[in-house]
């Protein structure tokens, strides 16, 4: 019993010593800090970082971490559904067809918002390429119409959802960290497609002799490099 008491007493003593030490260290740090403040006030143009500046950097880093965390949290509100090549980018399914006015206008609204935020996005015009249309249908599990927006592998929604998110400020947060546009795409000037160089945009080629039969209609073969419109997707922005 006596042994326990002694040990306890020793422990208490140790704790007191440690806390006294800690206090005196704290005092020294404060003292150094005050000196640094006084010094940096005197000699302006000093390039060595002071403790205070280092603290500023730490604060900024902390703020950035919080911001990134907030972005991730907002992203988590949306269903994970990643279009090909859309892991870390914005993918926008659209249509250039004016046939259905409502759809065309809705696509324009979403494009306008994306342009307003000046972010890079991959635009996939489903009227220019059935592969894009099938891709969009596959992702959303049905024959849906454009526009459809995906950010960082998550499905954000159609025009109504995107407009609402823009109004409540969430779209800005969702787009944070996405590269900004500084100039039109260097490959396609933002046309998103290039004319196929194999077939010059005709989407067909004269068939090889083995493929040619006596039938005149089979003199031609479908170009495998491009889509049904003789276009090749821009490798940079679509
Ligand atoms: Zn491009
Ligand atoms: Zn071609």
PDB file of C-alpha atoms and ligand atoms in Angstrom:
ATOM      1  CA  UNK A   1       0.000   0.000   0.000  1.00  0.00           C
ATOM      2  CA  UNK A   2       2.828   2.308   0.946  1.00  0.00           C
ATOM      3  CA  UNK A   3       4.522   1.568  -2.370  1.00  0.00           C
ATOM      4  CA  UNK A   4       1.441   2.660  -4.320  1.00  0.00           C
ATOM      5  CA  UNK A   5       1.244   5.931  -2.411  1.00  0.00           C
ATOM      6  CA  UNK A   6       4.885   6.646  -3.024  1.00  0.00           C
ATOM      7  CA  UNK A   7       4.536   5.964  -6.694  1.00  0.00           C
ATOM      8  CA  UNK A   8       1.484   8.207  -6.825  1.00  0.00           C
ATOM      9  CA  UNK A   9       3.342  10.992  -5.078  1.00  0.00           C
ATOM     10  CA  UNK A  10       6.232  10.621  -7.521  1.00  0.00           C
ATOM     11  CA  UNK A  11       3.835  10.721 -10.436  1.00  0.00           C
ATOM     12  CA  UNK A  12       2.176  13.899  -9.183  1.00  0.00           C
ATOM     13  CA  UNK A  13       5.561  15.482  -8.707  1.00  0.00           C
ATOM     14  CA  UNK A  14       6.530  14.495 -12.243  1.00  0.00           C
ATOM     15  CA  UNK A  15       3.334  15.962 -13.665  1.00  0.00           C
ATOM     16  CA  UNK A  16       4.020  19.226 -11.841  1.00  0.00           C
ATOM     17  CA  UNK A  17       7.535  19.362 -13.216  1.00  0.00           C
ATOM     18  CA  UNK A  18       6.343  18.671 -16.741  1.00  0.00           C
ATOM     19  CA  UNK A  19       3.645  21.324 -16.586  1.00  0.00           C
ATOM     20  CA  UNK A  20       6.075  23.887 -15.144  1.00  0.00           C
ATOM     21  CA  UNK A  21       8.490  23.066 -17.941  1.00  0.00           C
ATOM     22  CA  UNK A  22       5.726  23.414 -20.497  1.00  0.00           C
ATOM     23  CA  UNK A  23       4.751  26.805 -19.112  1.00  0.00           C
ATOM     24  CA  UNK A  24       8.276  28.087 -19.274  1.00  0.00           C
ATOM     25  CA  UNK A  25       8.661  26.802 -22.853  1.00  0.00           C
ATOM     26  CA  UNK A  26       5.420  28.549 -23.799  1.00  0.00           C
ATOM     27  CA  UNK A  27       6.701  31.740 -22.229  1.00  0.00           C
ATOM     28  CA  UNK A  28       9.953  31.470 -24.188  1.00  0.00           C
ATOM     29  CA  UNK A  29       8.066  30.936 -27.457  1.00  0.00           C
ATOM     30  CA  UNK A  30       5.911  33.971 -26.780  1.00  0.00           C
ATOM     31  CA  UNK A  31       8.978  35.955 -25.958  1.00  0.00           C
ATOM     32  CA  UNK A  32      10.735  34.937 -29.184  1.00  0.00           C
ATOM     33  CA  UNK A  33       7.600  35.690 -31.134  1.00  0.00           C
ATOM     34  CA  UNK A  34       7.360  39.181 -29.618  1.00  0.00           C
ATOM     35  CA  UNK A  35      10.981  39.798 -30.507  1.00  0.00           C
ATOM     36  CA  UNK A  36      10.374  38.637 -34.072  1.00  0.00           C
ATOM     37  CA  UNK A  37       7.362  40.937 -34.362  1.00  0.00           C
ATOM     38  CA  UNK A  38       9.380  43.881 -33.065  1.00  0.00           C
ATOM     39  CA  UNK A  39      12.250  43.061 -35.402  1.00  0.00           C
ATOM     40  CA  UNK A  40      10.124  42.612 -38.508  1.00  0.00           C
ATOM     41  CA  UNK A  41       8.470  45.943 -37.693  1.00  0.00           C
ATOM     42  CA  UNK A  42      11.848  47.615 -37.679  1.00  0.00           C
ATOM     43  CA  UNK A  43      13.470  46.092 -40.723  1.00  0.00           C
ATOM     44  CA  UNK A  44      11.119  46.003 -43.632  1.00  0.00           C
ATOM     45  CA  UNK A  45      12.048  44.092 -46.757  1.00  0.00           C
ATOM     46  CA  UNK A  46      13.350  41.225 -44.704  1.00  0.00           C
ATOM     47  CA  UNK A  47      13.065  38.113 -46.902  1.00  0.00           C
ATOM     48  CA  UNK A  48      13.491  35.342 -44.354  1.00  0.00           C
ATOM     49  CA  UNK A  49      10.065  34.020 -43.328  1.00  0.00           C
ATOM     50  CA  UNK A  50       9.147  34.857 -39.752  1.00  0.00           C
ATOM     51  CA  UNK A  51       7.184  32.597 -37.457  1.00  0.00           C
ATOM     52  CA  UNK A  52       4.123  34.712 -38.143  1.00  0.00           C
ATOM     53  CA  UNK A  53       4.476  34.283 -41.906  1.00  0.00           C
ATOM     54  CA  UNK A  54       4.862  30.561 -41.471  1.00  0.00           C
ATOM     55  CA  UNK A  55       1.687  30.592 -39.422  1.00  0.00           C
ATOM     56  CA  UNK A  56      -0.038  32.463 -42.245  1.00  0.00           C
ATOM     57  CA  UNK A  57       1.006  29.763 -44.696  1.00  0.00           C
ATOM     58  CA  UNK A  58      -0.286  27.120 -42.302  1.00  0.00           C
ATOM     59  CA  UNK A  59      -3.586  28.979 -41.980  1.00  0.00           C
ATOM     60  CA  UNK A  60      -3.907  29.198 -45.750  1.00  0.00           C
ATOM     61  CA  UNK A  61      -3.157  25.511 -46.141  1.00  0.00           C
ATOM     62  CA  UNK A  62      -5.713  24.711 -43.495  1.00  0.00           C
ATOM     63  CA  UNK A  63      -8.289  26.880 -45.252  1.00  0.00           C
ATOM     64  CA  UNK A  64      -7.519  25.149 -48.533  1.00  0.00           C
ATOM     65  CA  UNK A  65      -7.958  21.748 -46.906  1.00  0.00           C
ATOM     66  CA  UNK A  66     -11.321  22.808 -45.528  1.00  0.00           C
ATOM     67  CA  UNK A  67     -12.353  24.089 -48.930  1.00  0.00           C
ATOM     68  CA  UNK A  68     -11.355  20.851 -50.627  1.00  0.00           C
ATOM     69  CA  UNK A  69     -13.231  18.888 -48.007  1.00  0.00           C
ATOM     70  CA  UNK A  70     -16.325  20.983 -48.636  1.00  0.00           C
ATOM     71  CA  UNK A  71     -16.039  20.383 -52.402  1.00  0.00           C
ATOM     72  CA  UNK A  72     -15.754  16.647 -51.841  1.00  0.00           C
ATOM     73  CA  UNK A  73     -18.775  16.684 -49.563  1.00  0.00           C
ATOM     74  CA  UNK A  74     -20.902  18.499 -52.128  1.00  0.00           C
ATOM     75  CA  UNK A  75     -19.778  16.049 -54.788  1.00  0.00           C
ATOM     76  CA  UNK A  76     -20.857  13.162 -52.535  1.00  0.00           C
ATOM     77  CA  UNK A  77     -24.446  14.422 -52.716  1.00  0.00           C
ATOM     78  CA  UNK A  78     -24.488  13.252 -56.313  1.00  0.00           C
ATOM     79  CA  UNK A  79     -24.738   9.742 -57.637  1.00  0.00           C
ATOM     80  CA  UNK A  80     -21.488   8.171 -58.777  1.00  0.00           C
ATOM     81  CA  UNK A  81     -21.797   7.625 -62.498  1.00  0.00           C
ATOM     82  CA  UNK A  82     -18.696   8.193 -64.553  1.00  0.00           C
ATOM     83  CA  UNK A  83     -18.687   8.783 -68.310  1.00  0.00           C
ATOM     84  CA  UNK A  84     -15.598   7.529 -70.186  1.00  0.00           C
ATOM     85  CA  UNK A  85     -12.725   9.893 -69.457  1.00  0.00           C
ATOM     86  CA  UNK A  86     -14.786  11.870 -66.960  1.00  0.00           C
ATOM     87  CA  UNK A  87     -13.043  10.919 -63.693  1.00  0.00           C
ATOM     88  CA  UNK A  88     -11.599  14.353 -63.112  1.00  0.00           C
ATOM     89  CA  UNK A  89     -13.340  16.542 -65.630  1.00  0.00           C
ATOM     90  CA  UNK A  90     -16.665  17.997 -66.728  1.00  0.00           C
ATOM     91  CA  UNK A  91     -18.563  16.052 -69.376  1.00  0.00           C
ATOM     92  CA  UNK A  92     -21.514  17.720 -71.028  1.00  0.00           C
ATOM     93  CA  UNK A  93     -23.841  15.800 -73.349  1.00  0.00           C
ATOM     94  CA  UNK A  94     -25.583  18.183 -75.664  1.00  0.00           C
ATOM     95  CA  UNK A  95     -27.298  18.425 -79.017  1.00  0.00           C
ATOM     96  CA  UNK A  96     -26.619  20.786 -81.850  1.00  0.00           C
ATOM     97  CA  UNK A  97     -29.924  19.889 -83.510  1.00  0.00           C
ATOM     98  CA  UNK A  98     -32.460  22.671 -83.439  1.00  0.00           C
ATOM     99  CA  UNK A  99     -35.277  20.226 -84.251  1.00  0.00           C
ATOM    100  CA  UNK A 100     -36.675  20.091 -80.753  1.00  0.00           C
ATOM    101  CA  UNK A 101     -36.545  23.671 -79.625  1.00  0.00           C
ATOM    102  CA  UNK A 102     -36.983  22.959 -75.908  1.00  0.00           C
ATOM    103  CA  UNK A 103     -34.027  20.553 -75.860  1.00  0.00           C
ATOM    104  CA  UNK A 104     -31.846  22.860 -77.911  1.00  0.00           C
ATOM    105  CA  UNK A 105     -32.583  25.832 -75.647  1.00  0.00           C
ATOM    106  CA  UNK A 106     -31.953  23.731 -72.520  1.00  0.00           C
ATOM    107  CA  UNK A 107     -28.544  22.726 -73.892  1.00  0.00           C
ATOM    108  CA  UNK A 108     -27.746  26.348 -74.607  1.00  0.00           C
ATOM    109  CA  UNK A 109     -28.619  27.322 -71.044  1.00  0.00           C
ATOM    110  CA  UNK A 110     -26.232  24.756 -69.559  1.00  0.00           C
ATOM    111  CA  UNK A 111     -23.464  25.670 -72.017  1.00  0.00           C
ATOM    112  CA  UNK A 112     -23.919  29.339 -71.130  1.00  0.00           C
ATOM    113  CA  UNK A 113     -23.451  28.573 -67.421  1.00  0.00           C
ATOM    114  CA  UNK A 114     -20.331  26.486 -68.050  1.00  0.00           C
ATOM    115  CA  UNK A 115     -18.870  29.249 -70.219  1.00  0.00           C
ATOM    116  CA  UNK A 116     -19.738  31.745 -67.506  1.00  0.00           C
ATOM    117  CA  UNK A 117     -17.687  29.786 -64.981  1.00  0.00           C
ATOM    118  CA  UNK A 118     -14.878  29.689 -67.577  1.00  0.00           C
ATOM    119  CA  UNK A 119     -14.105  26.035 -66.941  1.00  0.00           C
ATOM    120  CA  UNK A 120     -12.843  23.455 -69.420  1.00  0.00           C
ATOM    121  CA  UNK A 121     -15.452  20.868 -70.313  1.00  0.00           C
ATOM    122  CA  UNK A 122     -15.805  17.989 -72.711  1.00  0.00           C
ATOM    123  CA  UNK A 123     -18.779  18.600 -74.937  1.00  0.00           C
ATOM    124  CA  UNK A 124     -20.330  15.515 -76.491  1.00  0.00           C
ATOM    125  CA  UNK A 125     -22.873  16.373 -79.142  1.00  0.00           C
ATOM    126  CA  UNK A 126     -25.185  13.394 -79.449  1.00  0.00           C
ATOM    127  CA  UNK A 127     -26.564  14.629 -82.767  1.00  0.00           C
ATOM    128  CA  UNK A 128     -23.084  14.488 -84.296  1.00  0.00           C
ATOM    129  CA  UNK A 129     -22.176  11.004 -83.155  1.00  0.00           C
ATOM    130  CA  UNK A 130     -24.425   8.065 -82.270  1.00  0.00           C
ATOM    131  CA  UNK A 131     -21.645   6.720 -80.064  1.00  0.00           C
ATOM    132  CA  UNK A 132     -22.100   9.723 -77.770  1.00  0.00           C
ATOM    133  CA  UNK A 133     -25.856   9.218 -77.762  1.00  0.00           C
ATOM    134  CA  UNK A 134     -25.508   5.532 -76.875  1.00  0.00           C
ATOM    135  CA  UNK A 135     -22.965   6.416 -74.196  1.00  0.00           C
ATOM    136  CA  UNK A 136     -25.412   8.892 -72.602  1.00  0.00           C
ATOM    137  CA  UNK A 137     -28.258   6.380 -72.757  1.00  0.00           C
ATOM    138  CA  UNK A 138     -26.098   3.687 -71.257  1.00  0.00           C
ATOM    139  CA  UNK A 139     -25.025   5.954 -68.384  1.00  0.00           C
ATOM    140  CA  UNK A 140     -28.553   7.001 -67.521  1.00  0.00           C
ATOM    141  CA  UNK A 141     -30.190   3.690 -68.243  1.00  0.00           C
ATOM    142  CA  UNK A 142     -32.713   4.851 -70.828  1.00  0.00           C
ATOM    143  CA  UNK A 143     -33.441   6.952 -73.878  1.00  0.00           C
ATOM    144  CA  UNK A 144     -33.034  10.297 -72.153  1.00  0.00           C
ATOM    145  CA  UNK A 145     -32.575  13.593 -73.960  1.00  0.00           C
ATOM    146  CA  UNK A 146     -29.719  16.048 -73.576  1.00  0.00           C
ATOM    147  CA  UNK A 147     -28.481  18.176 -71.884  1.00  0.00           C
ATOM    148  CA  UNK A 148     -26.880  16.000 -69.206  1.00  0.00           C
ATOM    149  CA  UNK A 149     -24.024  17.159 -67.043  1.00  0.00           C
ATOM    150  CA  UNK A 150     -21.400  15.068 -65.260  1.00  0.00           C
ATOM    151  CA  UNK A 151     -18.710  16.473 -62.979  1.00  0.00           C
ATOM    152  CA  UNK A 152     -15.801  14.387 -61.710  1.00  0.00           C
ATOM    153  CA  UNK A 153     -17.489  11.074 -62.368  1.00  0.00           C
ATOM    154  CA  UNK A 154     -20.814  12.043 -60.813  1.00  0.00           C
ATOM    155  CA  UNK A 155     -24.134  12.700 -62.493  1.00  0.00           C
ATOM    156  CA  UNK A 156     -25.259  16.265 -61.757  1.00  0.00           C
ATOM    157  CA  UNK A 157     -28.452  16.469 -63.796  1.00  0.00           C
ATOM    158  CA  UNK A 158     -30.232  18.092 -66.709  1.00  0.00           C
ATOM    159  CA  UNK A 159     -30.872  21.781 -67.369  1.00  0.00           C
ATOM    160  CA  UNK A 160     -33.312  22.381 -64.475  1.00  0.00           C
ATOM    161  CA  UNK A 161     -30.964  20.855 -61.907  1.00  0.00           C
ATOM    162  CA  UNK A 162     -27.922  22.695 -63.241  1.00  0.00           C
ATOM    163  CA  UNK A 163     -29.748  26.048 -63.302  1.00  0.00           C
ATOM    164  CA  UNK A 164     -30.939  25.516 -59.706  1.00  0.00           C
ATOM    165  CA  UNK A 165     -27.432  24.558 -58.555  1.00  0.00           C
ATOM    166  CA  UNK A 166     -26.067  27.676 -60.198  1.00  0.00           C
ATOM    167  CA  UNK A 167     -28.606  29.833 -58.375  1.00  0.00           C
ATOM    168  CA  UNK A 168     -27.845  28.401 -54.939  1.00  0.00           C
ATOM    169  CA  UNK A 169     -24.091  28.688 -55.495  1.00  0.00           C
ATOM    170  CA  UNK A 170     -23.383  24.951 -55.502  1.00  0.00           C
ATOM    171  CA  UNK A 171     -22.384  24.768 -59.150  1.00  0.00           C
ATOM    172  CA  UNK A 172     -19.459  27.108 -58.457  1.00  0.00           C
ATOM    173  CA  UNK A 173     -18.310  24.809 -55.643  1.00  0.00           C
ATOM    174  CA  UNK A 174     -18.721  21.709 -57.813  1.00  0.00           C
ATOM    175  CA  UNK A 175     -16.592  23.310 -60.514  1.00  0.00           C
ATOM    176  CA  UNK A 176     -13.851  24.451 -58.180  1.00  0.00           C
ATOM    177  CA  UNK A 177     -10.507  22.907 -59.067  1.00  0.00           C
ATOM    178  CA  UNK A 178     -11.521  22.223 -62.675  1.00  0.00           C
ATOM    179  CA  UNK A 179      -9.004  23.794 -65.086  1.00  0.00           C
ATOM    180  CA  UNK A 180      -9.986  27.139 -66.481  1.00  0.00           C
ATOM    181  CA  UNK A 181     -10.175  27.894 -70.192  1.00  0.00           C
ATOM    182  CA  UNK A 182      -7.509  30.247 -71.427  1.00  0.00           C
ATOM    183  CA  UNK A 183      -7.830  29.787 -75.175  1.00  0.00           C
ATOM    184  CA  UNK A 184      -9.910  27.738 -77.623  1.00  0.00           C
ATOM    185  CA  UNK A 185      -8.904  24.097 -78.063  1.00  0.00           C
ATOM    186  CA  UNK A 186      -5.653  24.054 -80.028  1.00  0.00           C
ATOM    187  CA  UNK A 187      -6.681  20.895 -81.827  1.00  0.00           C
ATOM    188  CA  UNK A 188     -10.201  21.718 -83.062  1.00  0.00           C
ATOM    189  CA  UNK A 189     -10.855  25.398 -82.235  1.00  0.00           C
ATOM    190  CA  UNK A 190     -13.720  24.222 -80.014  1.00  0.00           C
ATOM    191  CA  UNK A 191     -15.522  22.462 -82.869  1.00  0.00           C
ATOM    192  CA  UNK A 192     -15.141  19.248 -80.786  1.00  0.00           C
ATOM    193  CA  UNK A 193     -14.750  17.219 -83.983  1.00  0.00           C
ATOM    194  CA  UNK A 194     -12.205  17.061 -86.783  1.00  0.00           C
ATOM    195  CA  UNK A 195     -12.884  16.073 -90.369  1.00  0.00           C
ATOM    196  CA  UNK A 196     -11.572  12.554 -90.863  1.00  0.00           C
ATOM    197  CA  UNK A 197      -8.307  12.624 -92.761  1.00  0.00           C
ATOM    198  CA  UNK A 198      -8.622   9.027 -93.959  1.00  0.00           C
ATOM    199  CA  UNK A 199     -11.815   9.559 -95.934  1.00  0.00           C
ATOM    200  CA  UNK A 200     -11.919  13.367 -96.105  1.00  0.00           C
ATOM    201  CA  UNK A 201     -15.192  13.352 -94.235  1.00  0.00           C
ATOM    202  CA  UNK A 202     -17.090  11.150 -96.668  1.00  0.00           C
ATOM    203  CA  UNK A 203     -17.095   8.311 -94.089  1.00  0.00           C
ATOM    204  CA  UNK A 204     -16.476   5.751 -96.813  1.00  0.00           C
ATOM    205  CA  UNK A 205     -13.482   4.433 -98.621  1.00  0.00           C
ATOM    206  CA  UNK A 206     -13.013   2.486-101.795  1.00  0.00           C
ATOM    207  CA  UNK A 207     -12.909  -1.120-100.705  1.00  0.00           C
ATOM    208  CA  UNK A 208      -9.795  -3.232-100.988  1.00  0.00           C
ATOM    209  CA  UNK A 209      -9.816  -5.717-103.820  1.00  0.00           C
ATOM    210  CA  UNK A 210     -10.550  -8.647-101.502  1.00  0.00           C
ATOM    211  CA  UNK A 211     -13.566  -6.850-100.128  1.00  0.00           C
ATOM    212  CA  UNK A 212     -14.848  -5.890-103.571  1.00  0.00           C
ATOM    213  CA  UNK A 213     -17.405  -8.189-105.005  1.00  0.00           C
ATOM    214  CA  UNK A 214     -19.046  -8.162-108.424  1.00  0.00           C
ATOM    215  CA  UNK A 215     -21.855  -6.140-106.958  1.00  0.00           C
ATOM    216  CA  UNK A 216     -21.266  -2.434-107.734  1.00  0.00           C
ATOM    217  CA  UNK A 217     -22.804  -1.362-104.441  1.00  0.00           C
ATOM    218  CA  UNK A 218     -20.006  -3.040-102.549  1.00  0.00           C
ATOM    219  CA  UNK A 219     -17.240  -1.032-104.182  1.00  0.00           C
ATOM    220  CA  UNK A 220     -17.320   1.179-101.152  1.00  0.00           C
ATOM    221  CA  UNK A 221     -16.530   0.329 -97.584  1.00  0.00           C
ATOM    222  CA  UNK A 222     -17.322   2.253 -94.448  1.00  0.00           C
ATOM    223  CA  UNK A 223     -14.331   4.219 -93.094  1.00  0.00           C
ATOM    224  CA  UNK A 224     -13.351   2.814 -89.731  1.00  0.00           C
ATOM    225  CA  UNK A 225     -11.543   5.924 -88.533  1.00  0.00           C
ATOM    226  CA  UNK A 226     -14.581   8.171 -88.180  1.00  0.00           C
ATOM    227  CA  UNK A 227     -18.268   8.308 -87.278  1.00  0.00           C
ATOM    228  CA  UNK A 228     -21.338   8.259 -89.498  1.00  0.00           C
ATOM    229  CA  UNK A 229     -20.756  11.917 -90.402  1.00  0.00           C
ATOM    230  CA  UNK A 230     -17.138  11.483 -91.440  1.00  0.00           C
ATOM    231  CA  UNK A 231     -15.958  13.154 -88.234  1.00  0.00           C
ATOM    232  CA  UNK A 232     -13.353  12.189 -85.675  1.00  0.00           C
ATOM    233  CA  UNK A 233     -13.789  13.235 -82.046  1.00  0.00           C
ATOM    234  CA  UNK A 234     -11.298  15.799 -80.851  1.00  0.00           C
ATOM    235  CA  UNK A 235      -8.870  13.908 -78.614  1.00  0.00           C
ATOM    236  CA  UNK A 236      -8.449  16.949 -76.354  1.00  0.00           C
ATOM    237  CA  UNK A 237     -11.911  18.300 -75.688  1.00  0.00           C
ATOM    238  CA  UNK A 238     -14.652  15.814 -76.455  1.00  0.00           C
TER     239      UNK A 238
HETATM  240 ZN1  LIG B   1     -10.757  20.114 -79.283  1.00  0.00          ZN
HETATM  241 ZN1  LIG B   2     -13.200   8.548 -92.139  1.00  0.00          ZN
END
